Short mmCIF file of N, CA and C in Angstrom, two decimals:
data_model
loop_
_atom_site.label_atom_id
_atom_site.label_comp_id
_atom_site.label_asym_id
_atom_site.label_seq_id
_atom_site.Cartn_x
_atom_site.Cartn_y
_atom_site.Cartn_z
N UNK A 72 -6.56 20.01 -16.43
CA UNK A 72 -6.46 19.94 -14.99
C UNK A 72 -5.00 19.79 -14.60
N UNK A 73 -4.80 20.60 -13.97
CA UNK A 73 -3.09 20.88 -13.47
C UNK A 73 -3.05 19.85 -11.75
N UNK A 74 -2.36 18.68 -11.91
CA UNK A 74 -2.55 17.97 -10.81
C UNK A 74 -1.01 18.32 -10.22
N UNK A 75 -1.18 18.84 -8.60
CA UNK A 75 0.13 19.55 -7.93
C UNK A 75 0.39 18.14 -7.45
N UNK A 76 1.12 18.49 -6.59
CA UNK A 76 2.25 17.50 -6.31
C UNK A 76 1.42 16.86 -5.04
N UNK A 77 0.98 17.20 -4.50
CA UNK A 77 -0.16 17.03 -2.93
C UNK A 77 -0.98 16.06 -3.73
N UNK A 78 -1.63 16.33 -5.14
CA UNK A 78 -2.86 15.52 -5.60
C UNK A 78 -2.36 14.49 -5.94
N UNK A 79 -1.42 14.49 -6.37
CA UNK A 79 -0.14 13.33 -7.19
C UNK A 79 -0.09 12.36 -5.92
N UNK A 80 0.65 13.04 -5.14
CA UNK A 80 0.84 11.81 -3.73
C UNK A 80 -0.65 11.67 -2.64
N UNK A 81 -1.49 12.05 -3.17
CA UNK A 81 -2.70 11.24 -2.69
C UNK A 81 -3.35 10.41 -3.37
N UNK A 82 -2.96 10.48 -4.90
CA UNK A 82 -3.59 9.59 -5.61
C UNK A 82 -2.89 8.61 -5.41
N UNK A 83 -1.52 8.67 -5.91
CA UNK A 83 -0.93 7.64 -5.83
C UNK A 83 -0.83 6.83 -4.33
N UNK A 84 -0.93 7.12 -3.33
CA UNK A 84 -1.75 6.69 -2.07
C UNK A 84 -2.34 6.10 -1.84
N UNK A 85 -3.75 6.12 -2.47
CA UNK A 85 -4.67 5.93 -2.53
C UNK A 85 -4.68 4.45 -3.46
N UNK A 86 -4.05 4.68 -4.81
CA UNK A 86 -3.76 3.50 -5.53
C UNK A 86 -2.90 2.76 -5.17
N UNK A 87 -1.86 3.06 -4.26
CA UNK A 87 -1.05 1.70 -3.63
C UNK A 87 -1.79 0.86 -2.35
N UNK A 88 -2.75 1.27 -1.51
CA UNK A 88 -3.44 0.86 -0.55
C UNK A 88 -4.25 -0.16 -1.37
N UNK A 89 -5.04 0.30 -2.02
CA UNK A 89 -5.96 -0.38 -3.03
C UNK A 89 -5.38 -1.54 -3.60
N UNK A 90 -4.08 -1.37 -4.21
CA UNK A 90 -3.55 -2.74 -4.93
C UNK A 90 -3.03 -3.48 -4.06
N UNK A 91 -2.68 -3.40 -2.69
CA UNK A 91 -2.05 -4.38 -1.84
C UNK A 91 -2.92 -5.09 -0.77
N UNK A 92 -4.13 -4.31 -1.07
CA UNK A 92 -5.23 -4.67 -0.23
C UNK A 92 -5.56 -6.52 -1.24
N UNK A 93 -6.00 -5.83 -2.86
CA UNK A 93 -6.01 -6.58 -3.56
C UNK A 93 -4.94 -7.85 -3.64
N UNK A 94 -3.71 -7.07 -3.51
CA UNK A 94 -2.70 -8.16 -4.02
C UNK A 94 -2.78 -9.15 -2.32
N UNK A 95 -3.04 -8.86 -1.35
CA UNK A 95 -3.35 -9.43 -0.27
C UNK A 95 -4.19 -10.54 0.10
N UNK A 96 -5.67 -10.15 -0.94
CA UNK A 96 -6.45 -11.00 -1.08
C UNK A 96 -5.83 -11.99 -1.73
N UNK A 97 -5.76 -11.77 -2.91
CA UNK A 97 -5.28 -12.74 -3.83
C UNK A 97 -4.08 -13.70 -3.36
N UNK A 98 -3.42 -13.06 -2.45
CA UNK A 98 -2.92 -14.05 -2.01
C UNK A 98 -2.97 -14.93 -0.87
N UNK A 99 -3.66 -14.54 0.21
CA UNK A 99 -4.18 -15.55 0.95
C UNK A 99 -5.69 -16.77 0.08
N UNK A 100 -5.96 -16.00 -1.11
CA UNK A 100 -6.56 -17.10 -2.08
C UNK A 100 -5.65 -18.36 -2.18
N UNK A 101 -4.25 -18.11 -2.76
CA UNK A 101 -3.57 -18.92 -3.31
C UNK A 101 -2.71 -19.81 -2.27
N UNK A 102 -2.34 -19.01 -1.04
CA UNK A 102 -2.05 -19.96 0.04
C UNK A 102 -3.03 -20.94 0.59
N UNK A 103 -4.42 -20.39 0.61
CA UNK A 103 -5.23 -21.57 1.00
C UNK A 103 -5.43 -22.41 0.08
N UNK A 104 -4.85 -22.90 -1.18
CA UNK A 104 -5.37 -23.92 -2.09
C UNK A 104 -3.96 -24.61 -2.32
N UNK A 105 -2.75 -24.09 -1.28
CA UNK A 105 -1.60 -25.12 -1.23
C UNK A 105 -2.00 -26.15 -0.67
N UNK A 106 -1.31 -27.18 -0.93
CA UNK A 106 -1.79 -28.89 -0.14
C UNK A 106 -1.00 -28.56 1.45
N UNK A 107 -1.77 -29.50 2.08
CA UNK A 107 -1.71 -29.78 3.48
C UNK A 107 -0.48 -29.70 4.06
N UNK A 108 0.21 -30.88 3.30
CA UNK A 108 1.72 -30.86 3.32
C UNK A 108 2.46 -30.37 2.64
N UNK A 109 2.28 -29.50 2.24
CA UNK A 109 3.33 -28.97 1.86
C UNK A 109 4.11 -27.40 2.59
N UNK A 110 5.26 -27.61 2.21
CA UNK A 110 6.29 -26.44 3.00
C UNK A 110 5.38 -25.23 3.27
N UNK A 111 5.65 -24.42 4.33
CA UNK A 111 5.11 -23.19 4.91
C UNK A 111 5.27 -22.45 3.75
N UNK A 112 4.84 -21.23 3.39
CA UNK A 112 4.57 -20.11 2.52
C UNK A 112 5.48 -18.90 3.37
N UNK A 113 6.60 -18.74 2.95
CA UNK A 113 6.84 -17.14 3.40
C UNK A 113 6.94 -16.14 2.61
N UNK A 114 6.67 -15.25 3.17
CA UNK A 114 6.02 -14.29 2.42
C UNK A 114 7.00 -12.83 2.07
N UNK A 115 8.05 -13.07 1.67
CA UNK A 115 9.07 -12.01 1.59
C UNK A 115 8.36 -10.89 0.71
N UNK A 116 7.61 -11.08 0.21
CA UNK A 116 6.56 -9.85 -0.73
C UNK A 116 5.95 -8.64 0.57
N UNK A 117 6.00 -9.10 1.76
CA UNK A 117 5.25 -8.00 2.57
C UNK A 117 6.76 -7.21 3.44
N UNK A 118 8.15 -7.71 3.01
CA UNK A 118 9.04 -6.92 3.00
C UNK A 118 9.00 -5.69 2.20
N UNK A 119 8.65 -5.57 0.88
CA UNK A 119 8.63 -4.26 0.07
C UNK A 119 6.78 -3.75 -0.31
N UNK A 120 5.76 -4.42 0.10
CA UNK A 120 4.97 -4.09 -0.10
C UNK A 120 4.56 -3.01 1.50
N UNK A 121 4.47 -3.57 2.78
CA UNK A 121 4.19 -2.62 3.91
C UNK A 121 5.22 -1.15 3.91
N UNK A 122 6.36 -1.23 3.95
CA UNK A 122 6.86 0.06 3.93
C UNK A 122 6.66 0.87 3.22
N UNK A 123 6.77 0.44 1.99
CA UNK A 123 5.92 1.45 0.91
C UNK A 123 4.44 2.35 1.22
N UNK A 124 3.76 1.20 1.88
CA UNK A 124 2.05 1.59 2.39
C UNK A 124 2.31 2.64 3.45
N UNK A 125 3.24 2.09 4.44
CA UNK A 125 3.85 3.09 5.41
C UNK A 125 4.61 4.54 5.37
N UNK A 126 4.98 4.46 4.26
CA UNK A 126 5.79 5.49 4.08
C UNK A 126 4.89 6.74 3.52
N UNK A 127 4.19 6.32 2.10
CA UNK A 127 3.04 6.94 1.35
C UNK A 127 1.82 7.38 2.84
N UNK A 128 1.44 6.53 3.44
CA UNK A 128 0.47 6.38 4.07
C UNK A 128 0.90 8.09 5.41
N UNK A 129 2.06 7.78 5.76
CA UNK A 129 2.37 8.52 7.00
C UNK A 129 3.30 10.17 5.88
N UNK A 130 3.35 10.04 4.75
CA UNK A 130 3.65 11.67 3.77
C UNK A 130 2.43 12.39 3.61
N UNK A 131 1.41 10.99 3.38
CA UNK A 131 0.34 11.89 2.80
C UNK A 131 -0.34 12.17 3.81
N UNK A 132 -0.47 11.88 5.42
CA UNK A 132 -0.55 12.30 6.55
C UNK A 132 -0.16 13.91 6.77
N UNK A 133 1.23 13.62 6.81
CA UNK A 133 1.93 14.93 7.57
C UNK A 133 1.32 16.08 6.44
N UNK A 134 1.59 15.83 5.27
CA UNK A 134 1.00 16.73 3.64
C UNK A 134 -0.11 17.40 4.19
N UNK A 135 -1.00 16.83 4.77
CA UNK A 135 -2.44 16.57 5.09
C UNK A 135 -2.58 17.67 6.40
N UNK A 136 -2.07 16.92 7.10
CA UNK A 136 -2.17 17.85 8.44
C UNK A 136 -0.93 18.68 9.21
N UNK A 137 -0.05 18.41 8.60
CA UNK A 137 0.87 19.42 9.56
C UNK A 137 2.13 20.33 8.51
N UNK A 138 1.56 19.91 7.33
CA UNK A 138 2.56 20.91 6.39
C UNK A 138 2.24 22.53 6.15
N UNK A 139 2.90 23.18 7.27
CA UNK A 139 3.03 24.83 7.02
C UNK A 139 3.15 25.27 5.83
N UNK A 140 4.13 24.95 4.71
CA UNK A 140 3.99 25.23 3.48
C UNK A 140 2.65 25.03 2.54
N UNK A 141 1.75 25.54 2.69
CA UNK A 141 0.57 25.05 1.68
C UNK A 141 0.84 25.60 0.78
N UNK A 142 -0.13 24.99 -0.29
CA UNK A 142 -0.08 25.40 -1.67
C UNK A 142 -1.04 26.24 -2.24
#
């Protein structure tokens, strides 16, 4: 199976949504089992995790629907 470059960036799409959905869960798991008092949680991880989702998310868009070049 010859996977083009369109199938490539939908999979991989597809698998970054999926793991941040996950890695999302998992982490509002682990913020809710910090103690009461203790320091706020910031979350500098959704600095490089959303743009990525955004970026993939809005290629494999345009790929999708408005790329004149098909394959």
């Amino acid at each position: 199976m010859k996977l083009t470059p369109r199938v490539l960036l939908y999979l991989i799409t597809i698998f970054v949504v999926i793991a941040s959905l996950v890695w999302e869960y998992y982490m509002q798991q682990w913020i809710s089992y910090q103690p009461e008092d203790a320091a706020p949680v910031v979350r500098v991880d959704l600095f490089v995790i959303w743009p990525v989702v955004i970026t993939l998310v809005s290629l494999s868009v345009f790929r999708l629907f408005f790329d004149k070049n098909k394959d």
